[in-house]
Coordinates of C-alpha atoms in Angstrom, one line a residue:
X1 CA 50.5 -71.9 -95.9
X2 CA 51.3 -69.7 -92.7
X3 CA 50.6 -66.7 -94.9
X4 CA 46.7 -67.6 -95.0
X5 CA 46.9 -66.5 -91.4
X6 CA 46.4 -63.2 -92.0
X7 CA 43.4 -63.9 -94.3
X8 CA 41.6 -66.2 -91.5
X9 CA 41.4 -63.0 -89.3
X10 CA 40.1 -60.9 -91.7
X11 CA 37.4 -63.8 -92.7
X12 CA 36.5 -64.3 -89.4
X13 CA 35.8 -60.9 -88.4
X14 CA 33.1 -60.8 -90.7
X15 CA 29.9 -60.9 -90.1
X16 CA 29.4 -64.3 -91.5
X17 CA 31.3 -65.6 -89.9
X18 CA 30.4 -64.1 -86.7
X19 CA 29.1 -67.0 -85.1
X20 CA 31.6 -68.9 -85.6
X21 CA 34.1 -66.9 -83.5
X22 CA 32.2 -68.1 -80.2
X23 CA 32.9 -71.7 -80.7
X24 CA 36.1 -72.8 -78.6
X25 CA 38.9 -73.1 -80.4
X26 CA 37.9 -70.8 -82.9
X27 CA 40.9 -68.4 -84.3
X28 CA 39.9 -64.5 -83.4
X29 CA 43.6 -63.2 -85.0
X30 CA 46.7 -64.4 -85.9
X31 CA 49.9 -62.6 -87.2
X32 CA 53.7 -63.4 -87.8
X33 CA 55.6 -63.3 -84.2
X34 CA 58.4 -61.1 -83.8
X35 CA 61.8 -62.8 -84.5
X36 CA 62.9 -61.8 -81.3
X37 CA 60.6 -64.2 -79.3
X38 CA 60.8 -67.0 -81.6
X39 CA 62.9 -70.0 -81.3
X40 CA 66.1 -71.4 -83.6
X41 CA 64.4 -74.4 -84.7
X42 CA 61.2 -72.6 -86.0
X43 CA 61.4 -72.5 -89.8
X44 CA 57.8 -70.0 -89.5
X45 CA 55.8 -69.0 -86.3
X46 CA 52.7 -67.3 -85.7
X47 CA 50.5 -65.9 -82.7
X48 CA 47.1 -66.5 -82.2
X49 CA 44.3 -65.0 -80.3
X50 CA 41.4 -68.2 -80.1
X51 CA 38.4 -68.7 -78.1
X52 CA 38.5 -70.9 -75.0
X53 CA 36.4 -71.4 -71.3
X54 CA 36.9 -71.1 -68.0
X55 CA 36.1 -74.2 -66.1
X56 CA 33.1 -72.9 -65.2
X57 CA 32.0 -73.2 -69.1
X58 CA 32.6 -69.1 -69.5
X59 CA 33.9 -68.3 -72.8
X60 CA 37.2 -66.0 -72.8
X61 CA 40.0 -65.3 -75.0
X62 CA 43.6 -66.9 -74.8
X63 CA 46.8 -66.5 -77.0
X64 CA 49.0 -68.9 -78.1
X65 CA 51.8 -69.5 -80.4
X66 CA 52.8 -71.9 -83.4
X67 CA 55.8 -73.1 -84.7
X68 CA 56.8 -74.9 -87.6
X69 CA 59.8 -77.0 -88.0
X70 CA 61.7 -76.2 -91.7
X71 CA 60.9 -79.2 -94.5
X72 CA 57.6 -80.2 -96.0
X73 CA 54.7 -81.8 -94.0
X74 CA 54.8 -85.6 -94.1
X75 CA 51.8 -87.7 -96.1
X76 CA 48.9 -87.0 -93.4
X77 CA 50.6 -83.5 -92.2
X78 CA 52.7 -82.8 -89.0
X79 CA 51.7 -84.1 -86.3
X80 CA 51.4 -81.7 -83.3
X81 CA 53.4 -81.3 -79.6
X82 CA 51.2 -79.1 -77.5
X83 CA 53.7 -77.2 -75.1
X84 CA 52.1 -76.7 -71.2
X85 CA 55.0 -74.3 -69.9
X86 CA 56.1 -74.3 -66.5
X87 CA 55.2 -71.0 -63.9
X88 CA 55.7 -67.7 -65.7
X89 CA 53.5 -65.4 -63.2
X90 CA 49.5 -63.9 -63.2
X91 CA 49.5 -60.7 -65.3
X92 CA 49.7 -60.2 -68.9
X93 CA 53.0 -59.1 -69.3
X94 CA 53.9 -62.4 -68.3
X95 CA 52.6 -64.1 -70.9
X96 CA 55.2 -66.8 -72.6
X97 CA 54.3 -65.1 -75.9
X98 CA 55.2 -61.9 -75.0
X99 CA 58.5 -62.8 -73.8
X100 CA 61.5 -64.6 -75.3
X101 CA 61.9 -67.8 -74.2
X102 CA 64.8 -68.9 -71.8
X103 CA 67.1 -71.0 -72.4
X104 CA 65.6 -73.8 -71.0
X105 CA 62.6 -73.5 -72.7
X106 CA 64.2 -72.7 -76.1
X107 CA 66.4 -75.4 -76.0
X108 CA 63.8 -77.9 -75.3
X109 CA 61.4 -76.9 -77.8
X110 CA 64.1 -77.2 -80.3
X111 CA 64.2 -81.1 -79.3
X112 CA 60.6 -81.6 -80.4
X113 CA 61.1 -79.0 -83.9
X114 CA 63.8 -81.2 -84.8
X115 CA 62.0 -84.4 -84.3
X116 CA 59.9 -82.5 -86.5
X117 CA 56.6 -82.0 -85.0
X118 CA 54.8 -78.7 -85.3
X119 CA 55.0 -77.0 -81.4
X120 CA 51.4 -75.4 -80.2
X121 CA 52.5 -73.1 -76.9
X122 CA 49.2 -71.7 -75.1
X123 CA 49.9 -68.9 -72.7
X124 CA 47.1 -70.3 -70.4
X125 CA 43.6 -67.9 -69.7
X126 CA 44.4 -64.2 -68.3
X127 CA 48.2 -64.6 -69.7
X128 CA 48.0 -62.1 -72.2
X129 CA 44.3 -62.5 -72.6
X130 CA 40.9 -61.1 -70.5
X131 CA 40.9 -61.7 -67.0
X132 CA 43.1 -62.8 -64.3
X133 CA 45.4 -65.9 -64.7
X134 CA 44.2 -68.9 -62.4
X135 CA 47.5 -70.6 -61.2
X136 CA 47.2 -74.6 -61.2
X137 CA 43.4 -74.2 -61.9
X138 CA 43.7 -77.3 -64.4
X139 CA 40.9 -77.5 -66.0
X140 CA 41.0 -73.8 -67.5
X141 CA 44.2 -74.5 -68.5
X142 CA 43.3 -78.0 -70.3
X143 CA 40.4 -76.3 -72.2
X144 CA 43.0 -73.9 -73.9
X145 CA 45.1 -76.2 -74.1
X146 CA 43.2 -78.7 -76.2
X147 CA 41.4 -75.6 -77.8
X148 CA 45.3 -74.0 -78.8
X149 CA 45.4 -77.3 -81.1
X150 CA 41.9 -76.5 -82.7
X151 CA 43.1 -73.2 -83.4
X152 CA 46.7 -73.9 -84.2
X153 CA 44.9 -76.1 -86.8
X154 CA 42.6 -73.2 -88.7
X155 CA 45.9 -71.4 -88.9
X156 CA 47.8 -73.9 -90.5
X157 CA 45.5 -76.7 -92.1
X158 CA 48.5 -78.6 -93.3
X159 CA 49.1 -80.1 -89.3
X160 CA 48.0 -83.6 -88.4
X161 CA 45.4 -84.5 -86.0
X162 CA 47.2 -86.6 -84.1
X163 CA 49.1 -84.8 -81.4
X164 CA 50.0 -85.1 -77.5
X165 CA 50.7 -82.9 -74.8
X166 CA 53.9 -82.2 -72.8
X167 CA 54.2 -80.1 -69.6
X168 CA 56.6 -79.1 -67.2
X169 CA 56.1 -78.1 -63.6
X170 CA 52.6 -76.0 -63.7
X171 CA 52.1 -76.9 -67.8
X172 CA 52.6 -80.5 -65.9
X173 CA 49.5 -80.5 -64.1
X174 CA 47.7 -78.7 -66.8
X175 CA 48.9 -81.8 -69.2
X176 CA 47.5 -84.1 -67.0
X177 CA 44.4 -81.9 -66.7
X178 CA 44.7 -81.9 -70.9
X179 CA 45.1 -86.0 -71.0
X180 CA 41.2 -86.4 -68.6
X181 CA 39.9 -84.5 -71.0
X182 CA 41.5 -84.4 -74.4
X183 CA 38.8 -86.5 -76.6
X184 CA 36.1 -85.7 -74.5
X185 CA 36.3 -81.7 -75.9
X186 CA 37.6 -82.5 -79.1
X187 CA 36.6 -85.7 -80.5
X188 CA 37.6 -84.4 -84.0
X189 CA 41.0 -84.7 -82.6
X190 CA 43.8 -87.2 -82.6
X191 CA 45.0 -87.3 -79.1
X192 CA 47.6 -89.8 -78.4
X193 CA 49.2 -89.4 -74.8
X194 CA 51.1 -87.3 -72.5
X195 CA 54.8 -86.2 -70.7
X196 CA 54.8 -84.2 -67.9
X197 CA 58.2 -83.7 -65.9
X198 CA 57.6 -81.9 -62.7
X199 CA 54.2 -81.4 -62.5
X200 CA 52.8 -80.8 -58.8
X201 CA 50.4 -83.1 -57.6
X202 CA 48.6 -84.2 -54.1
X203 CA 49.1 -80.0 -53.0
X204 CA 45.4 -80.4 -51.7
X205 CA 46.8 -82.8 -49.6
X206 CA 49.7 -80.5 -48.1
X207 CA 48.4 -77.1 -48.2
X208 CA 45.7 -77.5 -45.7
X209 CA 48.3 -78.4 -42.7
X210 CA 49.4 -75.0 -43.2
X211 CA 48.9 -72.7 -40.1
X212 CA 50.0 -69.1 -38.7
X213 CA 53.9 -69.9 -38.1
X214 CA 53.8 -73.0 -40.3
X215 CA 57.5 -73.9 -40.7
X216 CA 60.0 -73.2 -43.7
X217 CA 59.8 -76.4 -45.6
X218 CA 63.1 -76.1 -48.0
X219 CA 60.8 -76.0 -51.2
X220 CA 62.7 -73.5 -53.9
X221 CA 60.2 -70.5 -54.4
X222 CA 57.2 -72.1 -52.1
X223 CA 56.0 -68.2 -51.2
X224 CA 55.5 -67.2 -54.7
X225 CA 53.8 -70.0 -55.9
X226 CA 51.5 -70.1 -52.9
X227 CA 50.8 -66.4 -53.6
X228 CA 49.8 -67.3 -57.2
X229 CA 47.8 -69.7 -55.7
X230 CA 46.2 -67.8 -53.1
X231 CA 45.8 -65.2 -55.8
X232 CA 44.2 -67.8 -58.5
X233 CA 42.0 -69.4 -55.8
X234 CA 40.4 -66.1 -54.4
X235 CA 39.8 -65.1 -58.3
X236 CA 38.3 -68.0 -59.2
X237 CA 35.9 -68.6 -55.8
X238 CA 34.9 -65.2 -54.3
X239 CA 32.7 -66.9 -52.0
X240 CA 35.7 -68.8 -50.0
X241 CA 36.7 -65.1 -48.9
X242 CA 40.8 -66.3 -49.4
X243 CA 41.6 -63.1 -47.5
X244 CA 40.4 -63.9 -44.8
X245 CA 42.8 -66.5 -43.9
X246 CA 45.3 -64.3 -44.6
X247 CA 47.7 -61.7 -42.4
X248 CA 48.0 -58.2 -43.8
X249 CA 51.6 -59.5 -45.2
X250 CA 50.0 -62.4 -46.9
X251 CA 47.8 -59.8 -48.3
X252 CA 50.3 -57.7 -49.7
X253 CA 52.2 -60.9 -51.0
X254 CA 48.8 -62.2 -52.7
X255 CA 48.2 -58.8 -54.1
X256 CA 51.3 -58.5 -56.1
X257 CA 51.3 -61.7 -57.2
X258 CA 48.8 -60.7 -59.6
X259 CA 51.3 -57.9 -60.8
X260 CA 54.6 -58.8 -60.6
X261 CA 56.4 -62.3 -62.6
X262 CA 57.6 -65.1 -61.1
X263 CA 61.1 -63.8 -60.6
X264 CA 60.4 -60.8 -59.7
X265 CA 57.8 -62.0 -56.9
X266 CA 60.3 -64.1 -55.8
X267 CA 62.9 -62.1 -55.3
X268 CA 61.0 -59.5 -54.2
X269 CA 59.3 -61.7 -50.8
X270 CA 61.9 -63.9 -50.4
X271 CA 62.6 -62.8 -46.4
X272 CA 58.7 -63.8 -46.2
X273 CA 58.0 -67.7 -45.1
X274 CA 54.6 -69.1 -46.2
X275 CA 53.6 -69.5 -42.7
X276 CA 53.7 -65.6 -42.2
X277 CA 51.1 -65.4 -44.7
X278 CA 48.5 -67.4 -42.8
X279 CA 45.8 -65.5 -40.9
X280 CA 44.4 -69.2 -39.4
X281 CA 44.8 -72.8 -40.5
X282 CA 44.1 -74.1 -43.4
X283 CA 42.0 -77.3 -42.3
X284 CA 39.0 -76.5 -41.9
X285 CA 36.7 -78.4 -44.4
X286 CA 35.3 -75.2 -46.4
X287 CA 38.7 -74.7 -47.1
X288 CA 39.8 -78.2 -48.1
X289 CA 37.2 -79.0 -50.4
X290 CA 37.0 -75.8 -52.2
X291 CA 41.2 -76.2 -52.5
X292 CA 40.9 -80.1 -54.0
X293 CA 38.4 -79.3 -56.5
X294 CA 40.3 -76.3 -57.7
X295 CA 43.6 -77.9 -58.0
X296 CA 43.4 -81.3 -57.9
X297 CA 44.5 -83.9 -60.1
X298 CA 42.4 -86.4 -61.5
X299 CA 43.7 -89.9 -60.4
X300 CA 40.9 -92.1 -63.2
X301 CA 39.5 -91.5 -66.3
X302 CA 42.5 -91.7 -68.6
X303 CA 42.3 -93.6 -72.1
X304 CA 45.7 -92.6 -73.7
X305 CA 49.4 -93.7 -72.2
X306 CA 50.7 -91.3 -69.7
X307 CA 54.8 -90.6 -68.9
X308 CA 55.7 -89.3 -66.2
X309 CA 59.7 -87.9 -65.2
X310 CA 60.3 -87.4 -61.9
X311 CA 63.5 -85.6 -60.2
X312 CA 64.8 -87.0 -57.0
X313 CA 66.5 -83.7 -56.4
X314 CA 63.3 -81.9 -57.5
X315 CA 63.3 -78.9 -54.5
X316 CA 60.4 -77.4 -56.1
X317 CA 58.2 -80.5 -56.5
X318 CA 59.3 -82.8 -53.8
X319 CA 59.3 -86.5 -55.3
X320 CA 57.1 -88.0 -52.3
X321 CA 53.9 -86.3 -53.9
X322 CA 54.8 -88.0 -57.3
X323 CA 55.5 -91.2 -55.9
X324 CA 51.8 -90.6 -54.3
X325 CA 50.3 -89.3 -57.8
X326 CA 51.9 -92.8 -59.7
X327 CA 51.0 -95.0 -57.5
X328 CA 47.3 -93.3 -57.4
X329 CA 47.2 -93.3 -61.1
X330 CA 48.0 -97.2 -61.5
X331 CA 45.4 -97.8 -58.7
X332 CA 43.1 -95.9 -61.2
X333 CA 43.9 -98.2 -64.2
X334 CA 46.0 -95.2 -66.1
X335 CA 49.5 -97.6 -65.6
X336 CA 51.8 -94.9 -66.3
X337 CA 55.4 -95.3 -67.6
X338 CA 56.8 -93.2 -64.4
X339 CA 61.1 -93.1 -64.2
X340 CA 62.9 -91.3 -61.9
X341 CA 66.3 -88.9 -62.6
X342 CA 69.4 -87.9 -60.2
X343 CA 68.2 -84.4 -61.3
X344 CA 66.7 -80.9 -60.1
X345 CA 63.4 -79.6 -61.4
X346 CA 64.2 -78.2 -64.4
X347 CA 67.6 -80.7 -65.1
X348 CA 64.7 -83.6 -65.5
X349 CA 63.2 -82.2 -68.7
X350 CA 66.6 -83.0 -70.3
X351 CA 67.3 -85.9 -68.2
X352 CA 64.0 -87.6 -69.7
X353 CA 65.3 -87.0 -73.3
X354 CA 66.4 -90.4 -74.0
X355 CA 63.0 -92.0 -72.1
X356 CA 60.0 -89.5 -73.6
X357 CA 61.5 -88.9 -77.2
X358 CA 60.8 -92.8 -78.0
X359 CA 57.8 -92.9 -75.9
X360 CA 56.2 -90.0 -78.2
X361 CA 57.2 -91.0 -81.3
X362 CA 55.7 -94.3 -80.6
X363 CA 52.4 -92.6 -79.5
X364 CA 52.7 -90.6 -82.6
X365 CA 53.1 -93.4 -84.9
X366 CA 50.8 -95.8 -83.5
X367 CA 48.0 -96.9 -85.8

């Protein structure tokens, strides 16, 4: 069935079909992906270029990957994992697709292959695609998200619609981003529910007691991602003039963010505190609201079960803003399954194993 792929690209790029490439979700190519940046557990895999938007409603282009678990589909087809990943950096080069996959990530995606769902992995707008990636801008990320799925579905008919979302760390809070929104872009669609491990929340809460000096806080890699989000923020909302709260080093530590992956930012930067990167506070109210509505996470307006893993040794995520986000969400009416691990940020993807395997095959099996 994969083998069609190359046949939907061709059909597309017709001029009958012409008008159909602008729809989101729509597949613009898609192709075998190299062995070498496959995964053990994928029986086939392909890449795809689709049509997505921009929160603002702008079309653009993403990329995203599918892979296939060896066996036949089930009666009703295979039902879908759509993979948010965790910080990768800005510029194309690092896209997930374009890369292998750690460890980390290989290993886990395994998990779901052999549980035998077809995996969906989006590389997020401007990862690989037109335009500059917007770190932790959620809603651009949802829409390819939910629109990979669409896609992922054109190149391979024989998946389900029923599918859910799991995210770690950034792909976190773009799964929760993905669960607000899920039916409302794509009725046609199945959606079920949600895990996110180590997905940042309540940063619109934290970020704006920054000031010139502001202390060292502890938080693994806090300078790089606040340069990708500096870099995201001043990309996605000119007007706010991001530089200006900014000292020349911040500036030289925004601009490479859009170049270099995370890593290499890191290591690059890591004598540089996040309070030498401030200019002025970041209180004022300009600032604030233009910061919550770019990267904060809805807190009502869920209709499918949500599960949350949390690391108490999390040094990248501290656990006090997901204690915050849990308790906001059950105030909201989304009561979600939230647990707790003796873990690091990345141990807890493992460490939830045992809770969110169960948790989505009952989603999945649901009537």
């Amino acid at each position: 069935m994969l083998a069609c792929a190359g046949v939907l690209a061709v059909a597309l790029a017709t001029p009958a079909a012409a008008g159909a490439e602008t729809a989101s979700g729509s597949v613009i190519d898609a192709q075998p992906l190299a062995a070498q940046l496959s995964v053990p557990g994928a029986a086939s895999t392909q890449k795809f270029t689709y049509r997505t938007q921009w929160r603002s409603g702008e079309s653009t282009t993403a990329t995203g990957v599918l892979f296939v678990p060896p066996g036949a589909s089930p009666a009703g087809g295979r039902p879908v994992v759509a993979w948010a990943h965790g910080t990768t950096g800005l510029a194309d080069e690092c896209a997930p697709s374009r890369n292998p996959r750690t460890s980390r990530d290989t290993e886990y995606l395994d998990h779901w292959l052999a549980q035998g769902y077809a995996v969906v992995a989006a590389d997020y707008p401007g990862l690989g695609s037109e335009g500059l990636h917007r770190y932790l801008d959620g809603q651009s990320a949802a829409n390819s998200i939910v629109d990979s799925v669409r896609a992922a579905r054109a190149v391979e008919p024989a998946l389900s619609d029923r599918w859910v979302v799991i995210g770690q760390s950034q792909g976190g809070h773009a799964a929760l981003h993905t669960a607000h929104l899920a039916h409302v872009r794509a009725p046609e669609l199945n959606f079920r529910g949600t895990v996110t491990t180590g997905a940042p929340s309540n940063l619109e809460l934290l970020y704006p007691l920054g000031f010139p000096g502001f202390p060292d806080l502890g938080l693994d890699g806090l300078t790089a991602f606040s340069a990708y989000i500096f870099a995201g923020l001043r990309t996605s909302n000119p007007s706010l003039d991001v530089d200006s709260y900014l000292t020349d080093v911040g500036r030289e530590v925004v601009d490479a963010a859009e170049g270099l992956c995370y890593d290499d930012l890191k290591a690059r930067y890591a004598h540089v505190e996040i309070g030498q990167l401030l200019a002025r506070p970041l209180a004022d109210e300009r600032f604030r609201a233009a910061f919550a509505d770019y990267l904060g996470v809805p807190t009502t307006g869920y209709d499918r079960p949500l599960f949350i893993g949390q690391g108490l040794r999390d040094s990248m995520v501290p656990p006090p803003l997901a204690f915050k986000l849990a308790a906001d969400l059950w105030a909201g009416g989304a009561q979600p399954q939230f647990r707790t691990y003796p873990t690091g940020h990345s141990e807890t993807m493992f460490a939830s194993l045992p809770d969110s395997t169960p948790f989505v095959s009952g989603l999945v099996a649901s009537p």
